Short mmCIF file of C-alpha atoms in Angstrom, two decimals:
data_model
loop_
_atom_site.label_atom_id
_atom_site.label_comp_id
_atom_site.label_asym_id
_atom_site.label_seq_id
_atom_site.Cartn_x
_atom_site.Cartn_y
_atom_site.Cartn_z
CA UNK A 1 4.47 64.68 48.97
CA UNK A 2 6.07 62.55 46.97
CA UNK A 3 6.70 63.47 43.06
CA UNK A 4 5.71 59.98 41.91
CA UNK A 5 2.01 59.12 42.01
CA UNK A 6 0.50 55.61 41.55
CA UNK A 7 -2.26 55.55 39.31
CA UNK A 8 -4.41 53.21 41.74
CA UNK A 9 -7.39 52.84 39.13
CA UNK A 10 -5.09 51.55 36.24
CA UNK A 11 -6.05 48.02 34.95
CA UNK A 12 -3.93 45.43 34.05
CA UNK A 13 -4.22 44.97 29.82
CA UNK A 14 -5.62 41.94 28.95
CA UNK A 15 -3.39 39.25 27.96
CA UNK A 16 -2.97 38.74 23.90
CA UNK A 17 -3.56 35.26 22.63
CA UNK A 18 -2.95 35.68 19.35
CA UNK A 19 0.08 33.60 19.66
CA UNK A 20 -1.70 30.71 21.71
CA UNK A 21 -2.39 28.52 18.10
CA UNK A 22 1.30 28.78 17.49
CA UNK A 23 1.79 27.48 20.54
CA UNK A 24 -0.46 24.44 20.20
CA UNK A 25 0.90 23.68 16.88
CA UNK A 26 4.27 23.04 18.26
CA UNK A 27 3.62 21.19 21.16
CA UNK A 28 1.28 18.83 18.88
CA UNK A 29 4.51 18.31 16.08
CA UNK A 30 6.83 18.34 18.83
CA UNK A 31 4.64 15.05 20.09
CA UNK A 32 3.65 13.49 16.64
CA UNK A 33 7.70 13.48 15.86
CA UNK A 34 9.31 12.21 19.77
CA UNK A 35 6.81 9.62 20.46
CA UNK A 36 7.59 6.40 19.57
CA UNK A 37 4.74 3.77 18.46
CA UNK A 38 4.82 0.08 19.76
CA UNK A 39 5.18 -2.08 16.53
CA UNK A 40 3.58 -4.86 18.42
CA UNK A 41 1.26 -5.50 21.04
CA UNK A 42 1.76 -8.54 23.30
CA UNK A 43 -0.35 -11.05 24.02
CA UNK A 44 2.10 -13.38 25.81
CA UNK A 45 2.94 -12.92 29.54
CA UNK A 46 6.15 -11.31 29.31
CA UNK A 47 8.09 -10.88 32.49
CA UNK A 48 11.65 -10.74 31.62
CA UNK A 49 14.42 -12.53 33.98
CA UNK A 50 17.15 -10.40 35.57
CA UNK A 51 20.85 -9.91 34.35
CA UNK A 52 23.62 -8.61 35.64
CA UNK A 53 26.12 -8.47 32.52
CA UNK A 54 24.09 -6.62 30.25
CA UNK A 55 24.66 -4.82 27.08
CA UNK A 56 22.56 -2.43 25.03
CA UNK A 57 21.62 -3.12 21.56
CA UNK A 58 22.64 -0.06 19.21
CA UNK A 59 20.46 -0.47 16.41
CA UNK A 60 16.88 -1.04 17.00
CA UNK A 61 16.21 -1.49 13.50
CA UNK A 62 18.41 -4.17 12.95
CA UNK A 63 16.54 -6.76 15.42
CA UNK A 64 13.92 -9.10 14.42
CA UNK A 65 11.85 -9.76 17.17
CA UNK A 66 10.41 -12.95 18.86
CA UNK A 67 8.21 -13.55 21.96
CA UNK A 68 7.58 -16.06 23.75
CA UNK A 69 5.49 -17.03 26.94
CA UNK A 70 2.08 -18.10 28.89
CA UNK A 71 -1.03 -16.73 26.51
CA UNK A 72 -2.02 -13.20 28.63
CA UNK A 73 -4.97 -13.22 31.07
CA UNK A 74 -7.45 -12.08 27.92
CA UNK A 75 -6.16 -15.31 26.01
CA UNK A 76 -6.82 -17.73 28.61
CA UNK A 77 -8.86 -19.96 26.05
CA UNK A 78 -5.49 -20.63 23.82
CA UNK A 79 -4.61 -22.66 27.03
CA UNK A 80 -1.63 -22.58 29.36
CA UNK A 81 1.14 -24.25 27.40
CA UNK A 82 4.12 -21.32 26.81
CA UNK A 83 3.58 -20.38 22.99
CA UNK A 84 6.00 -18.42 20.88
CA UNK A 85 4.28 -14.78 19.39
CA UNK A 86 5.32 -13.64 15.77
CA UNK A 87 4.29 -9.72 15.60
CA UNK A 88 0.93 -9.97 16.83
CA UNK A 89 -0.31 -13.68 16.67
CA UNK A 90 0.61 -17.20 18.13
CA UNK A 91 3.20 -19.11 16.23
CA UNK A 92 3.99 -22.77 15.64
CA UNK A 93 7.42 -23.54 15.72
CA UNK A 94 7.21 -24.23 12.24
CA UNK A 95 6.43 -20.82 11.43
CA UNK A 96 9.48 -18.98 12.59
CA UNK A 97 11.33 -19.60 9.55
CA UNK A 98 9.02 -18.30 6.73
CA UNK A 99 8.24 -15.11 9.34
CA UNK A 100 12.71 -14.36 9.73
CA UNK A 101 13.12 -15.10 6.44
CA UNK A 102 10.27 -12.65 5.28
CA UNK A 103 11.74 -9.91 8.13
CA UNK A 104 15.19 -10.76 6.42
CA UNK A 105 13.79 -9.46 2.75
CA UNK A 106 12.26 -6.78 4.29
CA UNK A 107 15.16 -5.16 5.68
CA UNK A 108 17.76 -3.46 3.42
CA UNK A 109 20.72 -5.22 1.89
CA UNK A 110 23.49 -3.56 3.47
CA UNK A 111 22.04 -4.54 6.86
CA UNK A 112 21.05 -7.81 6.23
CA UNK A 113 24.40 -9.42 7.67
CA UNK A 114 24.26 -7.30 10.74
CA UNK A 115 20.79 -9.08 11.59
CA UNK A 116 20.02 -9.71 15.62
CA UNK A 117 17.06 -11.96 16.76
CA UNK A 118 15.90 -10.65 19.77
CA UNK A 119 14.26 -13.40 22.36
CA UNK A 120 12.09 -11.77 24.66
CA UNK A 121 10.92 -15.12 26.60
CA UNK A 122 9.07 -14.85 29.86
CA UNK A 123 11.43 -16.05 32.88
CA UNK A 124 8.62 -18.91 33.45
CA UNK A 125 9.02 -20.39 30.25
CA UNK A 126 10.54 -23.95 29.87
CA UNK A 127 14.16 -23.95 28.31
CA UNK A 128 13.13 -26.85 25.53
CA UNK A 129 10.85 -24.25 23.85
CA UNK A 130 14.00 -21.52 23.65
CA UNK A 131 15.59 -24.55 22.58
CA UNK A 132 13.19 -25.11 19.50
CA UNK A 133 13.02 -21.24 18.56
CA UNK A 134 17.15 -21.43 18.59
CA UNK A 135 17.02 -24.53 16.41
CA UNK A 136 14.83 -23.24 13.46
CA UNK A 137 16.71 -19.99 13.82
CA UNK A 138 19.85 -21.96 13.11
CA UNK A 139 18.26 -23.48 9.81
CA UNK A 140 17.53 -19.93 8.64
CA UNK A 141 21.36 -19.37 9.41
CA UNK A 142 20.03 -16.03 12.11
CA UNK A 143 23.30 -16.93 14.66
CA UNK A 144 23.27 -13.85 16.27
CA UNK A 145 20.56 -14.11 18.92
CA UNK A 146 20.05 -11.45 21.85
CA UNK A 147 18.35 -12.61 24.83
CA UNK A 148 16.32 -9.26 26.26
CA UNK A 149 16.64 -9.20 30.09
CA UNK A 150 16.04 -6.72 32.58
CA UNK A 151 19.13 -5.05 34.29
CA UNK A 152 19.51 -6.54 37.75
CA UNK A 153 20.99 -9.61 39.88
CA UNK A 154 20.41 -12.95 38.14
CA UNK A 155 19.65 -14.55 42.06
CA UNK A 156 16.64 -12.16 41.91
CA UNK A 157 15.04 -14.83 39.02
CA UNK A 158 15.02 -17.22 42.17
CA UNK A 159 12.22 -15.13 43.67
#
């Protein structure tokens, strides 16, 4: 006989969940502080060409953005003309200026001469349009402009 005897009938103790809210808590201010919200939603088409010397912007605070592209499937009745998107409405070309000059004021004034535009045109959009955006930009004085691309060989744009 052994001098060691298993208590067969014992039951397991039931688990404690005092600690489960805790848990919860966490994982919901862990979330509400790491996720990051869009600042704008697009409603141009918005399929970036490929690059293949690419560099990372360090700052994303420090880029004004502009879009520009076909209207979206859901915006069909705008037309099919590429149109230019300030935050999260169609633009004249007209319009850019007052829009970088009101980002420009909004931004602090120790950044203000580090200032990137950021052109994130769709790879089916006509080059006299870019041409246009880069003009009024150039009346506003914005020279440092950032054409967002998606890592990659430039021969796949021939696709």
């Amino acid at each position: 006989m052994s001098i060691f005897k298993k208590n067969r009938k014992a039951e397991l103790p039931a688990i404690s969940t005092a600690s489960l809210p805790d848990i919860v808590f966490m994982l919901l201010f862990f979330f509400m502080v790491a996720t990051v919200m869009r600042n704008d939603t697009l409603i141009v088409k918005n399929e970036l060409p490929f690059a293949d010397q690419v560099e990372k912007l360090d700052k994303k605070n420090m880029v004004i953005h502009i879009y520009a592209g076909k209207p979206s499937s859901r915006y069909k009745n705008v037309g099919t003309e590429a149109r230019i998107q300030l935050n999260d409405k169609f633009a004249n070309i007209n319009e850019i200026k007052p829009y970088v000059l009101e980002e420009i004021k909004s931004k602090p004034e120790a950044l203000r001469p580090y200032l990137t535009t950021a052109l994130k045109v769709d790879k089916d959009t006509k080059m006299g349009l870019v041409g246009d955006i880069k003009k009024e930009l150039r009346t506003v004085n914005m020279l440092r402009i950032n054409y967002t691309t998606k890592t990659g060989k430039s021969t796949n744009n021939l696709e």
